[in-house]
Tab-separated table of C-alpha atoms in Angstrom:
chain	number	residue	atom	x	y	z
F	30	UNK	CA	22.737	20.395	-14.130
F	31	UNK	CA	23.345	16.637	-14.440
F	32	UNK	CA	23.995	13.867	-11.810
F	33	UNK	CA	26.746	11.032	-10.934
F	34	UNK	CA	25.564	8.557	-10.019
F	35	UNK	CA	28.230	5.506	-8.740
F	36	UNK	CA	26.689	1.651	-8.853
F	37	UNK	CA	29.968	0.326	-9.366
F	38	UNK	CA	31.549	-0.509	-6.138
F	39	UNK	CA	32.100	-4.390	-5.133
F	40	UNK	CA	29.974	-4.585	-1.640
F	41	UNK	CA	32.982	-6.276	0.019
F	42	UNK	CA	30.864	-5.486	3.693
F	43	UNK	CA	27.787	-7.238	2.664
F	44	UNK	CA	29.397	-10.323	1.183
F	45	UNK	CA	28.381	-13.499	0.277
F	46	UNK	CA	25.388	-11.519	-0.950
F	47	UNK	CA	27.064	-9.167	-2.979
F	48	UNK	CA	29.015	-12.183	-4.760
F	49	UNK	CA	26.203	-12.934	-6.897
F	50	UNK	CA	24.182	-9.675	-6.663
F	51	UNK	CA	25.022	-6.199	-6.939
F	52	UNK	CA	24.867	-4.049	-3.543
F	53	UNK	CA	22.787	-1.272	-4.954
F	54	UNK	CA	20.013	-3.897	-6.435
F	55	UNK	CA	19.413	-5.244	-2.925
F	56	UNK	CA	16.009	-3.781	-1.835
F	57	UNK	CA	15.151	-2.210	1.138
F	58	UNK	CA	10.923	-2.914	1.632
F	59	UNK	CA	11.012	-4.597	-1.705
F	60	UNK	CA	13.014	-2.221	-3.778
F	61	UNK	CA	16.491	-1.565	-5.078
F	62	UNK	CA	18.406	0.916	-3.015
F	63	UNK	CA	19.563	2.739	-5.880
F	64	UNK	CA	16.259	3.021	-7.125
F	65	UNK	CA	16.128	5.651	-4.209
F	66	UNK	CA	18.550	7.365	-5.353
F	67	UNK	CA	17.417	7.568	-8.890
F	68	UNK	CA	14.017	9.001	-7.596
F	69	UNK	CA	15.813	11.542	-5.291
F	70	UNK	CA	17.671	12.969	-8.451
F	71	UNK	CA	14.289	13.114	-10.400
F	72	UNK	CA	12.696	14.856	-7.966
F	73	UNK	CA	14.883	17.680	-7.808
F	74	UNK	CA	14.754	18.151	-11.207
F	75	UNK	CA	17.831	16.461	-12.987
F	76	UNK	CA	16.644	14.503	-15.782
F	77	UNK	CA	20.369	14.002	-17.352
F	78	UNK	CA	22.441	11.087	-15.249
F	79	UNK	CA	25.266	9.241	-15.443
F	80	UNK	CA	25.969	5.604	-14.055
F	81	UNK	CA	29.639	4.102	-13.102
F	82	UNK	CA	29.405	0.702	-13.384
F	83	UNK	CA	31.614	-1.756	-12.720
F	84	UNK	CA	31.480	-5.553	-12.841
F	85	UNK	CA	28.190	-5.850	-12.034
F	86	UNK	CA	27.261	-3.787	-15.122
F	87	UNK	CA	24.864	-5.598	-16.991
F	88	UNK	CA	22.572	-6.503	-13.742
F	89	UNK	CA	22.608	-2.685	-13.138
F	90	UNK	CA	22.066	-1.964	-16.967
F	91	UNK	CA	19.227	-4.920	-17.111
F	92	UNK	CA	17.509	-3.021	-13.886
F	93	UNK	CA	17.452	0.532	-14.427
F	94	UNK	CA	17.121	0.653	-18.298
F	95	UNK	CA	17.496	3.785	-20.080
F	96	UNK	CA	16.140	5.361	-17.310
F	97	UNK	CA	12.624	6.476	-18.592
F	98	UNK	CA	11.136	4.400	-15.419
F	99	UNK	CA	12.399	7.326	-13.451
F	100	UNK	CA	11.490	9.857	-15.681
F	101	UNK	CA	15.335	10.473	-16.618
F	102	UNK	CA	18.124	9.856	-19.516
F	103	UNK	CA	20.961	7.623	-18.308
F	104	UNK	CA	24.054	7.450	-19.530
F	105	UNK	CA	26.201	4.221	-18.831
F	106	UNK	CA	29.843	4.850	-17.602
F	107	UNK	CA	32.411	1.667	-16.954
F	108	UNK	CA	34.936	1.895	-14.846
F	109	UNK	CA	37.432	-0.446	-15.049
F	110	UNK	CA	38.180	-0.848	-11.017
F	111	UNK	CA	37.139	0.958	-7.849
F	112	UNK	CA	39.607	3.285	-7.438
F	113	UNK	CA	38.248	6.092	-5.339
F	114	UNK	CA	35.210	8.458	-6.006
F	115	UNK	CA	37.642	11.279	-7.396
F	116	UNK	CA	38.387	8.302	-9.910
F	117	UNK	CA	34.811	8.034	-11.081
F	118	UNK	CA	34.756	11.839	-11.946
F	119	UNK	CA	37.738	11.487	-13.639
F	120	UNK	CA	35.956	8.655	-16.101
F	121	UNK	CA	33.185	10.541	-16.019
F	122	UNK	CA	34.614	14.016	-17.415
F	123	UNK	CA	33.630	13.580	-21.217
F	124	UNK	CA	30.016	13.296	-19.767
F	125	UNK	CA	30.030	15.750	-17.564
F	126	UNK	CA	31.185	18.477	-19.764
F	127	UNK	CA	30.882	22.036	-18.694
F	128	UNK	CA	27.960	20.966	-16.235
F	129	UNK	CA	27.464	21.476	-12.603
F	130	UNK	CA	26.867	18.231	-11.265
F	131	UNK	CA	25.139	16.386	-8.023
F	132	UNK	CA	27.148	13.332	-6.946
F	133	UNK	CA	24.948	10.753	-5.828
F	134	UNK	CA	26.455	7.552	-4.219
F	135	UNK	CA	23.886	4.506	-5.237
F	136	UNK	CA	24.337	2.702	-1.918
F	137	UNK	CA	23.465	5.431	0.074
F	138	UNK	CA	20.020	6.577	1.421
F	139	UNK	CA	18.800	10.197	2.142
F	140	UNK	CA	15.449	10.141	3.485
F	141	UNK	CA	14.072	13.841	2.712
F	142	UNK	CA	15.945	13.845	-0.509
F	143	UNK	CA	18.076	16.230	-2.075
F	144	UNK	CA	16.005	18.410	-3.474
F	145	UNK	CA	16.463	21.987	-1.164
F	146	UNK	CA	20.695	21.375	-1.652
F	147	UNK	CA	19.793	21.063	-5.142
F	148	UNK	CA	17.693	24.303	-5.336
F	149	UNK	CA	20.640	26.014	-3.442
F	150	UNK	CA	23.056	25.740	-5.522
F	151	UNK	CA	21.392	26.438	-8.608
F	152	UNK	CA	20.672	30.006	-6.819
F	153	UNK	CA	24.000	30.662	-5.544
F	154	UNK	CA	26.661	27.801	-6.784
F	155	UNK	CA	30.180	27.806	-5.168
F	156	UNK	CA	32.752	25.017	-5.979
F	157	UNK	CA	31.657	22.559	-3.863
F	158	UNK	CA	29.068	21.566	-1.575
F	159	UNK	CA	28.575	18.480	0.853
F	160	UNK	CA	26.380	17.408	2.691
F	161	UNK	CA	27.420	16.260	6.390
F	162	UNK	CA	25.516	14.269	8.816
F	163	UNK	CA	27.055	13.743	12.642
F	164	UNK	CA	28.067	10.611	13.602
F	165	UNK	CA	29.038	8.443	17.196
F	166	UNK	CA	31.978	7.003	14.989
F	167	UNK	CA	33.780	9.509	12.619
F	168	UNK	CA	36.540	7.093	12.346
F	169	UNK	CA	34.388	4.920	9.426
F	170	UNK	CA	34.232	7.988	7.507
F	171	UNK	CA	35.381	11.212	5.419
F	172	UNK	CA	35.439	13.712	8.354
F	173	UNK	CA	35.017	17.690	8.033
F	174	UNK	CA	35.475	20.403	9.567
F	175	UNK	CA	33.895	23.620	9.663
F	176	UNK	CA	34.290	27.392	10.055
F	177	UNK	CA	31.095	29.680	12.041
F	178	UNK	CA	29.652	30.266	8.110
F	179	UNK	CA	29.352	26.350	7.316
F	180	UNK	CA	32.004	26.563	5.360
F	181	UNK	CA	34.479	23.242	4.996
F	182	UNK	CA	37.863	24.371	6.275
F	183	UNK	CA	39.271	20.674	6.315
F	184	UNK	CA	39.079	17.334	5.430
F	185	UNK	CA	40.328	14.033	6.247
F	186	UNK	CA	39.655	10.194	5.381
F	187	UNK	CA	38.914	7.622	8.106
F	188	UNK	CA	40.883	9.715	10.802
F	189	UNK	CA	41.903	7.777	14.294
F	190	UNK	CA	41.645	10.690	15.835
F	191	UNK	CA	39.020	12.896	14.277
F	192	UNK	CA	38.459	16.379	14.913
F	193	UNK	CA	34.218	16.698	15.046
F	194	UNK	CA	31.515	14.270	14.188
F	195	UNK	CA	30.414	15.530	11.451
F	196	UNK	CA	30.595	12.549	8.722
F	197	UNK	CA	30.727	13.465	4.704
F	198	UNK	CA	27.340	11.978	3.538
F	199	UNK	CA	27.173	10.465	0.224
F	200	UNK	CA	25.917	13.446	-1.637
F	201	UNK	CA	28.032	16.162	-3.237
F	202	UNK	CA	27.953	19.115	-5.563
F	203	UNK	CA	30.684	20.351	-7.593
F	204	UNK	CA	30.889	23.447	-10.838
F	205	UNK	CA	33.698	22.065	-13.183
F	206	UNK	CA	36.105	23.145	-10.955
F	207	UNK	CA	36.262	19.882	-9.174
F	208	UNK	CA	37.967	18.489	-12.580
F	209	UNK	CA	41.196	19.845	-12.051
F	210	UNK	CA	41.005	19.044	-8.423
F	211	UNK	CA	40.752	15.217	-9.287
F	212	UNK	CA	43.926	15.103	-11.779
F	213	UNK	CA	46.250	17.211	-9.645
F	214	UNK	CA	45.649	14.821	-6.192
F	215	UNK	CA	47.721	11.725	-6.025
F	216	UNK	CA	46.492	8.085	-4.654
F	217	UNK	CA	45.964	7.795	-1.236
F	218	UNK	CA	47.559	5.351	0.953
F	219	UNK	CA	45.472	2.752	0.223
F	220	UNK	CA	45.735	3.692	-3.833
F	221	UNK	CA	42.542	5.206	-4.210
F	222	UNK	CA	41.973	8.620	-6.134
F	223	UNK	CA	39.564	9.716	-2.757
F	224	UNK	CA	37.186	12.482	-3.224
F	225	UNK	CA	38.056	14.103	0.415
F	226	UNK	CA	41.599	15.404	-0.887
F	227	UNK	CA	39.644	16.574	-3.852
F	228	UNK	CA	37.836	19.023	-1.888
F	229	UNK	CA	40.914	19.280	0.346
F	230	UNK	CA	42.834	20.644	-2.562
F	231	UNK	CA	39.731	22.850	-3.639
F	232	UNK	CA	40.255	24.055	-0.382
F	233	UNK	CA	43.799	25.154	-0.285
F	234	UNK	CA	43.567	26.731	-3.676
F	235	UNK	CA	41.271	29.238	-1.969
F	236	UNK	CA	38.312	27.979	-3.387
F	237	UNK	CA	34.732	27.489	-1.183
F	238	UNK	CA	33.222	24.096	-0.128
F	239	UNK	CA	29.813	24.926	1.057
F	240	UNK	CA	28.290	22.165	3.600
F	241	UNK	CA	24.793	21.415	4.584
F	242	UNK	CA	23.957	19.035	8.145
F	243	UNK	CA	21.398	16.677	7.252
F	244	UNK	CA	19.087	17.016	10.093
F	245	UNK	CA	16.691	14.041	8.521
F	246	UNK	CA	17.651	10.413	8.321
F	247	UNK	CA	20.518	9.333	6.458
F	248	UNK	CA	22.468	6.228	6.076
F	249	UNK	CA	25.350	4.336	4.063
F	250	UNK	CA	23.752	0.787	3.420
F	251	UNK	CA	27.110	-0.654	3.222
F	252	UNK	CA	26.550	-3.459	5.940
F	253	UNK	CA	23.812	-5.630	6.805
F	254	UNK	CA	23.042	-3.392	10.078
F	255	UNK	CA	22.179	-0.414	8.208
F	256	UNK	CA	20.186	-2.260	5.709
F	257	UNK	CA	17.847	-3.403	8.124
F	258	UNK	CA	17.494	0.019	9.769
F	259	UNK	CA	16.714	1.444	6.284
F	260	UNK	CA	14.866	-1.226	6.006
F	261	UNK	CA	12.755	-0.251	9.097
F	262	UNK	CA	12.565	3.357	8.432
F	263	UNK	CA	10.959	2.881	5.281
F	264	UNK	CA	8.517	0.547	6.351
F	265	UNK	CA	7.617	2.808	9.168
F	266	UNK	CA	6.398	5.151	6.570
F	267	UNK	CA	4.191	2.291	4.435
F	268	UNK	CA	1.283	2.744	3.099
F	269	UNK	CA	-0.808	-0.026	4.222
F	270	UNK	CA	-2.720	-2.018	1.539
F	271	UNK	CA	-4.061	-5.686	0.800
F	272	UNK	CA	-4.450	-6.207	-2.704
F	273	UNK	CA	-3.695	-10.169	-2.660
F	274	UNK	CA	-5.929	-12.866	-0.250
F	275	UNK	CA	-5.803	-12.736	2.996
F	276	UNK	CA	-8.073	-16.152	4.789
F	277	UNK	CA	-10.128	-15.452	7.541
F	278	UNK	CA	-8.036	-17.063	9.865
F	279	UNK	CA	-5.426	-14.946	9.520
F	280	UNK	CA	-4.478	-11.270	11.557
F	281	UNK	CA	-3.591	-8.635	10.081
F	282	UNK	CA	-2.386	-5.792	12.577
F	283	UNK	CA	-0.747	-2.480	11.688
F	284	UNK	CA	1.028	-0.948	8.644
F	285	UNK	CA	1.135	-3.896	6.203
F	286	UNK	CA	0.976	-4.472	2.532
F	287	UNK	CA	-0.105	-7.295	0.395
F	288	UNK	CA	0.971	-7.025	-2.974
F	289	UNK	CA	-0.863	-8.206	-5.014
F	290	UNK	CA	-0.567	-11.746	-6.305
F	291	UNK	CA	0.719	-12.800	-2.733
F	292	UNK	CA	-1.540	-15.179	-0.219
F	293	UNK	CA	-1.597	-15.018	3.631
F	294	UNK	CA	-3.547	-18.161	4.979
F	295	UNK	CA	-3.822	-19.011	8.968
F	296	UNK	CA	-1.111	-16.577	9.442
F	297	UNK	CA	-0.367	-13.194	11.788
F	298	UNK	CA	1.241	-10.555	9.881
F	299	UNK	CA	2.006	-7.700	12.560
F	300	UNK	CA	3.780	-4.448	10.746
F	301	UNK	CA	5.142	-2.670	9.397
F	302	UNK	CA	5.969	-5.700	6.886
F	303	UNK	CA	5.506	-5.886	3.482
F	304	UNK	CA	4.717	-9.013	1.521
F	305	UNK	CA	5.637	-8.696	-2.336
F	306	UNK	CA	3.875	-10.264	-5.217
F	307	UNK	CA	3.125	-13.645	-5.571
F	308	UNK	CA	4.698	-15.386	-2.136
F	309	UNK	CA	2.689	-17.096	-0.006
F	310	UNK	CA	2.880	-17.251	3.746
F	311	UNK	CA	0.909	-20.366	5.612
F	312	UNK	CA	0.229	-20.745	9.353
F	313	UNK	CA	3.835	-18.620	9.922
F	314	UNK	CA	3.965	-15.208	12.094
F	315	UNK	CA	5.637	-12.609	9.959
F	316	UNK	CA	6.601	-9.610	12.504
F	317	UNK	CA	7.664	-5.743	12.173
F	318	UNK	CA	10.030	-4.394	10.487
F	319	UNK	CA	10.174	-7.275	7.620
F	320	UNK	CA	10.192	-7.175	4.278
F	321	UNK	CA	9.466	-10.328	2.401
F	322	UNK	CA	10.235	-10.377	-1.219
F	323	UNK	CA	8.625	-12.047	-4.593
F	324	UNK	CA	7.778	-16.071	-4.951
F	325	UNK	CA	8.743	-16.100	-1.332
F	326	UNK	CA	7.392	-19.274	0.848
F	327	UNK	CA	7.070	-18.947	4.145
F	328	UNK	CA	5.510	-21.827	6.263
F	329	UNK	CA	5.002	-22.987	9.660
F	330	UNK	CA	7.775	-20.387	10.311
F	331	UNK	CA	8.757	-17.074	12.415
F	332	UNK	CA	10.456	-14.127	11.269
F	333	UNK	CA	11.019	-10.150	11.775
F	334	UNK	CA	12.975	-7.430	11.704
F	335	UNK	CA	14.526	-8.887	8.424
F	336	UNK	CA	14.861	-9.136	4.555
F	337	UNK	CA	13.956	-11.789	2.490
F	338	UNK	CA	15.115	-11.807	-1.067
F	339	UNK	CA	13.039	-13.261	-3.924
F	340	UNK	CA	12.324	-16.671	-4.600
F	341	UNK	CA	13.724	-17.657	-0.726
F	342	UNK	CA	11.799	-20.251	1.385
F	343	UNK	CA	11.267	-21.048	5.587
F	344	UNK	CA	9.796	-24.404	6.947
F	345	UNK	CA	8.663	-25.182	10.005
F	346	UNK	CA	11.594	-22.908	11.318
F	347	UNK	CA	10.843	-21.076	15.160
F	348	UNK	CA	12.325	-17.873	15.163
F	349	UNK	CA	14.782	-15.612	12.444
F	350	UNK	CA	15.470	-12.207	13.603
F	351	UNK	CA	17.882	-9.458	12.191
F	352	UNK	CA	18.778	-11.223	9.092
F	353	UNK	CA	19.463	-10.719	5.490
F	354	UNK	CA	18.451	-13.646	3.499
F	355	UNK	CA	19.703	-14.229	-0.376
F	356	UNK	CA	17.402	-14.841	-3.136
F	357	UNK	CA	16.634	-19.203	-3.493
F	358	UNK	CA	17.775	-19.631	-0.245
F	359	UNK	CA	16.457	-22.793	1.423
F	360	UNK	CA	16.058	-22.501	5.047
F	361	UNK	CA	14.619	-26.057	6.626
F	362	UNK	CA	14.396	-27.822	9.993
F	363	UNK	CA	17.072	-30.579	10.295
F	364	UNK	CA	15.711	-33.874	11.839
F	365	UNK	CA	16.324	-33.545	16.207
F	366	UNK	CA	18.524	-36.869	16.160
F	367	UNK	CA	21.826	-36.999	15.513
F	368	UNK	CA	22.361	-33.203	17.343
F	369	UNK	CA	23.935	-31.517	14.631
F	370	UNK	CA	24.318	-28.769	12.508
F	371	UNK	CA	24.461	-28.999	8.870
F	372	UNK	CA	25.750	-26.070	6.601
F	373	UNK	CA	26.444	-24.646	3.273
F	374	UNK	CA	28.055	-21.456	3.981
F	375	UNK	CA	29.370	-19.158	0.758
F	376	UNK	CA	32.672	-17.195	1.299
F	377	UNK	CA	32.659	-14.637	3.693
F	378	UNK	CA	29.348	-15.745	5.186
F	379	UNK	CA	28.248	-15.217	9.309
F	380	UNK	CA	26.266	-17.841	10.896
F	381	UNK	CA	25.370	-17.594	14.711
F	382	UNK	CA	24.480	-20.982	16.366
F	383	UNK	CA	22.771	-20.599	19.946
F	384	UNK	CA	23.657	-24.373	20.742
């Protein structure tokens, strides 16, 4: 059995941070998203993957290597634009082969893994089998519906007027079956090749889309919201540890880690936060749920319930809360007089002012 995974789409919804970094590469408690993904597939025992890539390509290619990190074989796959998941099997057919497959999207984050799905279908595969997770808005998403048995009986895309809550999660199986699914459905509406009239089609051949309701955590990082509730869930699960310097003025009080390399002087860290290698935070409260990157600086400052990218700095600034800060960003206190703001926003950037 190998796996598909897709690192190729353009992060439109976290823009401007995804104009200069690729959406899968930005970490959640100090690593990569995808790189959860990677270790999901490895621990269900697929060693054999294929990447799509797109135009970030060579900042995926420089991060995940040939794989052997992970314990796995990778296999680079370009596609040329982002024309619908069905569209990335289609590229990906020479690869694939004869093989059973696990699609894996690399943005998306399944917090008990995939491992039992995996296991199931190797016993007893069918065509296809999703995974579904409800939702409160089924409008956002590939929505399915199911018969008494679990079985998908219907499918639709983004519906405005959806028939159950039960949301496609980013994780799907498929025998080689799916391949002539994906060449016999045209574009959609919005000239995509999507993977929901795939299994639609599977579907009114006859054949059987098995489904499986997450009951764990599970979330499409696609926005800046969910990032920092992945973000949070992870960290609620850290394994606290101080292996840089911590001064004796500081506090350190719950789940926290220290990596090493980083300082902490005159400074209240309360967690679960992470600090990453070689940043230094001084006389600055650092508060739960954030995750500080590498070469960070933090000083005379306040922040939680955020991410900080690498190489990203805070002076003397009072509160940041519920943000997702680039990497060498620059965040300072302007002088009090004149009364004004000063900014350098990138395209597509939000900036709330209280005054």
């Amino acid at each position: 059995m190998k796996a598909l995974v897709l690192a190729g789409g353009s992060g439109t919804r976290l823009r401007p941070i995804t104009h200069t970094s690729s959406k899968q590469l930005v970490p959640v408690a100090n690593k990569p998203i995808l790189f959860y993904g990677l270790e999901a597939i490895a621990e269900a025992g697929i060693t054999d993957v294929g990447v799509i890539v797109g135009s970030t390509a060579p900042e995926i290619q420089a991060a995940v290597g040939d794989g052997s990190a992970f314990g796995l074989d990778v296999t680079y796959i370009p596609q040329s634009e982002p024309l619908g998941l069905a569209h990335a099997v289609l590229v990906a057919e020479s690869f694939l082969g004869d093989d059973d497959f696990v699609m894996y999207l690399g943005d998306n984050f399944v917090l008990d893994g995939i491992g039992d799905v995996v296991d199931e279908f190797r016993k007893d595969p069918r065509d296809a089998h999703v995974l579904l997770t409800r939702v409160g808005d089924p409008t956002a998403f590939g929505v399915a519906v199911t018969d008494d048995h679990g079985n998908v009986v219907d499918l639709e895309e983004k519906p405005r007027h959806p028939r159950s809550d039960l949301a496609v999660a980013g994780v799907y199986l498929f025998t080689t079956a799916v391949h002539e699914a994906v060449r016999a459905i045209p574009p959609s509406a919005r000239g995509e090749l999507e993977i929901t009239d795939a299994l639609q089609w599977m579907i009114d051949q006859g054949m059987t889309v098995r489904s499986t309701v997450i009951t764990g955590y599970w979330k499409d990082t696609g926005n800046v919201t969910d990032m920092l509730e992945v973000n949070r869930t992870l960290l609620e699960g850290l394994e606290p540890r101080i292996d840089g310097y911590v001064d004796e003025e500081s506090e350190i009080i719950g789940r926290v880690r220290i990596e090493a390399g980083a300082e902490v002087r005159r400074s209240r860290i309360v967690g679960p936060a992470i600090i990453g290698a070689g940043s230094v935070v001084t006389d600055s409260y650092i508060g739960p749920s954030t995750s500080v990157a590498e070469e960070c600086r933090i000083t005379h400052s306040e922040i939680e319930y955020s991410i900080v990218l690498r190489e990203s700095s805070f002076e003397h600034i009072r509160r940041v809360t519920a943000s997702l800060v680039g990497r060498n960003v620059k965040v300072t206190l302007t002088p009090r007089l004149p009364a004004a703001h000063r900014l350098v926003i990138g395209d597509h950037g939000q900036v709330q002012i209280s005054s």
